[in-house]
Every structure is written in structure tokens, then in C-alpha cells.
Coordinates of C-alpha atoms and ligand atoms in Angstrom, one line a residue:
M1 CA 0.4 2.9 -5.5
S2 CA -2.2 2.8 -8.2
I3 CA -5.6 4.1 -7.4
P4 CA -8.5 2.8 -9.6
A5 CA -10.6 5.7 -11.1
E6 CA -13.8 3.7 -10.5
G7 CA -15.3 1.9 -7.6
D8 CA -16.2 2.6 -4.0
I9 CA -13.8 2.5 -1.1
V10 CA -13.9 -1.3 -0.7
D11 CA -13.1 -1.8 -4.4
V12 CA -10.2 0.6 -4.2
L13 CA -8.7 -1.0 -1.1
R14 CA -9.1 -4.5 -2.4
H15 CA -7.3 -3.5 -5.5
Q16 CA -4.4 -2.1 -3.5
H17 CA -4.2 -5.2 -1.3
E18 CA -3.6 -7.2 -4.5
E19 CA -0.9 -4.8 -5.7
L20 CA 0.7 -5.0 -2.3
K21 CA 0.7 -8.9 -2.3
Q22 CA 2.2 -8.9 -5.8
T23 CA 5.0 -6.6 -4.8
M24 CA 5.8 -8.6 -1.7
T25 CA 6.0 -11.7 -3.9
E26 CA 8.5 -9.8 -6.0
V27 CA 10.7 -9.2 -2.9
E28 CA 10.6 -12.9 -2.1
T29 CA 11.4 -14.1 -5.7
S30 CA 14.2 -11.6 -6.4
T31 CA 17.8 -11.1 -5.2
G32 CA 20.3 -8.3 -5.0
L33 CA 19.4 -4.9 -6.3
A34 CA 16.1 -6.1 -7.7
R35 CA 15.1 -7.2 -4.2
A36 CA 16.2 -4.0 -2.6
E37 CA 14.2 -2.0 -5.2
A38 CA 11.0 -4.2 -4.7
F39 CA 11.4 -3.8 -0.9
G40 CA 11.5 -0.1 -1.4
R41 CA 8.2 -0.2 -3.3
V42 CA 6.7 -2.4 -0.5
I43 CA 7.7 0.3 2.0
A44 CA 6.1 3.1 -0.1
L45 CA 2.9 1.1 -0.8
L46 CA 2.4 0.2 2.8
E47 CA 3.0 3.7 4.0
T48 CA 0.5 5.2 1.6
H49 CA -2.1 2.5 2.0
E50 CA -2.1 2.2 5.8
R51 CA -1.8 5.9 6.5
S52 CA -4.7 6.7 4.3
E53 CA -6.8 3.9 5.8
Q54 CA -6.1 5.4 9.2
R55 CA -7.3 8.8 7.9
V56 CA -10.3 7.8 5.8
V57 CA -11.4 4.2 6.7
H58 CA -10.8 3.1 10.3
P59 CA -12.3 6.3 11.9
T60 CA -15.5 5.6 9.9
T61 CA -15.6 2.0 10.9
R62 CA -15.2 3.0 14.6
E63 CA -18.5 4.9 14.4
T64 CA -20.5 2.0 13.0
P65 CA -22.4 -0.3 15.4
G66 CA -19.9 -2.9 16.7
G67 CA -17.2 -1.3 14.7
A68 CA -15.0 0.2 17.5
E69 CA -13.3 -3.1 18.3
I70 CA -12.8 -4.0 14.6
A71 CA -11.2 -0.6 14.0
E72 CA -9.0 -0.8 17.0
E73 CA -7.7 -4.3 16.1
R74 CA -6.8 -3.2 12.6
V75 CA -4.9 -0.1 13.8
A76 CA -3.0 -2.3 16.3
E77 CA -2.0 -4.7 13.5
E78 CA -0.9 -1.7 11.4
E79 CA 1.2 -0.4 14.3
E80 CA 2.8 -3.8 14.8
A81 CA 3.6 -4.0 11.0
D82 CA 5.3 -0.6 11.2
E83 CA 7.6 -1.8 13.9
V84 CA 8.5 -5.0 12.0
L85 CA 9.0 -3.0 8.8
A86 CA 11.4 -0.7 10.6
E87 CA 13.4 -3.7 11.8
L88 CA 13.5 -5.1 8.3
R89 CA 14.8 -1.8 6.9
E90 CA 17.4 -1.7 9.6
L91 CA 18.4 -5.3 8.7
G92 CA 18.7 -4.6 5.0
T93 CA 17.7 -6.9 2.1
D94 CA 21.2 -8.4 1.8
D95 CA 21.3 -9.7 5.4
P96 CA 21.1 -13.6 5.4
D97 CA 18.2 -13.3 7.9
F98 CA 16.2 -11.0 5.7
P99 CA 14.3 -13.7 3.6
A100 CA 13.0 -15.7 6.5
R101 CA 12.0 -12.5 8.5
F102 CA 10.4 -11.0 5.4
T103 CA 8.3 -14.1 4.9
V104 CA 6.9 -13.8 8.4
F105 CA 6.2 -10.1 7.8
R106 CA 4.5 -10.8 4.4
E107 CA 2.3 -13.4 6.0
S108 CA 1.2 -11.0 8.8
V109 CA 0.5 -8.2 6.2
I110 CA -1.7 -10.7 4.2
E111 CA -3.5 -11.7 7.3
H112 CA -4.1 -8.1 8.2
A113 CA -5.6 -7.4 4.7
Q114 CA -7.7 -10.5 5.0
H115 CA -9.1 -9.3 8.4
E116 CA -10.0 -6.0 6.7
E117 CA -11.7 -7.8 3.8
D118 CA -13.5 -10.4 6.1
E119 CA -14.5 -8.2 9.1
E120 CA -14.2 -4.5 8.3
F121 CA -15.3 -4.0 4.7
P122 CA -18.5 -6.0 5.1
V123 CA -19.5 -3.7 8.0
L124 CA -18.9 -0.6 5.9
R125 CA -20.9 -2.1 3.0
A126 CA -23.7 -3.1 5.3
T127 CA -24.0 0.1 7.2
L128 CA -23.1 3.0 4.9
P129 CA -25.1 4.3 1.9
A130 CA -23.5 3.7 -1.5
D131 CA -22.9 7.4 -2.0
Q132 CA -20.9 7.6 1.2
L133 CA -18.8 4.6 0.1
L134 CA -18.1 6.3 -3.2
G135 CA -17.3 9.6 -1.4
M136 CA -14.8 7.7 0.8
A137 CA -13.0 6.4 -2.3
D138 CA -12.7 10.0 -3.6
E139 CA -11.3 11.1 -0.2
L140 CA -8.8 8.2 -0.3
R141 CA -7.7 9.2 -3.8
A142 CA -7.2 12.8 -2.7
V143 CA -5.2 11.8 0.4
Q144 CA -3.0 9.4 -1.6
A145 CA -2.5 11.9 -4.4
R146 CA -0.8 14.1 -1.8
T147 CA 1.6 11.4 -0.6
Ligands
LIG1 FE1 -4.8 -1.8 6.9
LIG2 FE1 -5.8 -2.4 3.8

């Protein structure tokens, strides 16, 4: 997963959402080994992105006024995605059911990212000072560099 050297936590996470969407599109538009390889990258990207959000982002959101529910809902969506991703891995990219089930999964991941961008990130930007938002980006970089 690429981590921009510049920007605050919201900039970095938005960048990673775009990278994730592009990689999921690659899965949908490829076949055979190329699809398996792209799916492997989706698994790695999601693991890195969502785990580090759970370490650095959602706990901070939880502490903001009105943020507890927003954070809880995002974590619930991430846990649901984990389960569906495990089912897709079990199924394998060559299974005839894979494309249709992957499309449903892709849509739910995009919806989750949109919820973060529409509900969670504005709360962080509105309630936290700029230096804290920059510090969170550094923390995210450090966490992701270890994975
Ligand atoms: Fe997330
Ligand atoms: Fe995210």
C-alpha cells in the first residue's frame, strides 16, 4: 500500500481509498492468474488499511463529541468485510461464483470508504487541531511501515 509522504491523516486515507478502488477494479476486469494476483493485492491492502485505521483512527473518532457511534459503525463494517473476504478467499478466484460475489463485496467496501469520507473524516477535521491530524498521519505511516 502506498503512503503519501505529505498530507494529514484524511489526505493519506483518501489516497489509500482510491488505490483500493483501482485494485478492486483490476480484479473485476482481469481473469486467471492476473485476477488471482490482483485479488492478493486487495487482501493485503485491506488488511494494512483497515488494521491501521483501527489502531490510529477509529479510537480517536470515538473520543470526539458524537463520534462514538460513528466509530462503532465503521468497525462493524470492517468486521463484516473481514468475514466476506475470508469467504471469497475460501471460494478462490477461479470459482464461477467469484465474480458476482466479488462485485457485491467491492460495492460494500466502497460504501464503507464513502461512510468514512462523509461521516468520520469531517468530524476529525472539525474537532482536531491541524498538528494532531498531521501527527496521526505520521503514526499511520509508522504502523503501516511495520506491516
Ligand atoms: Fe475503514
Ligand atoms: Fe478507510
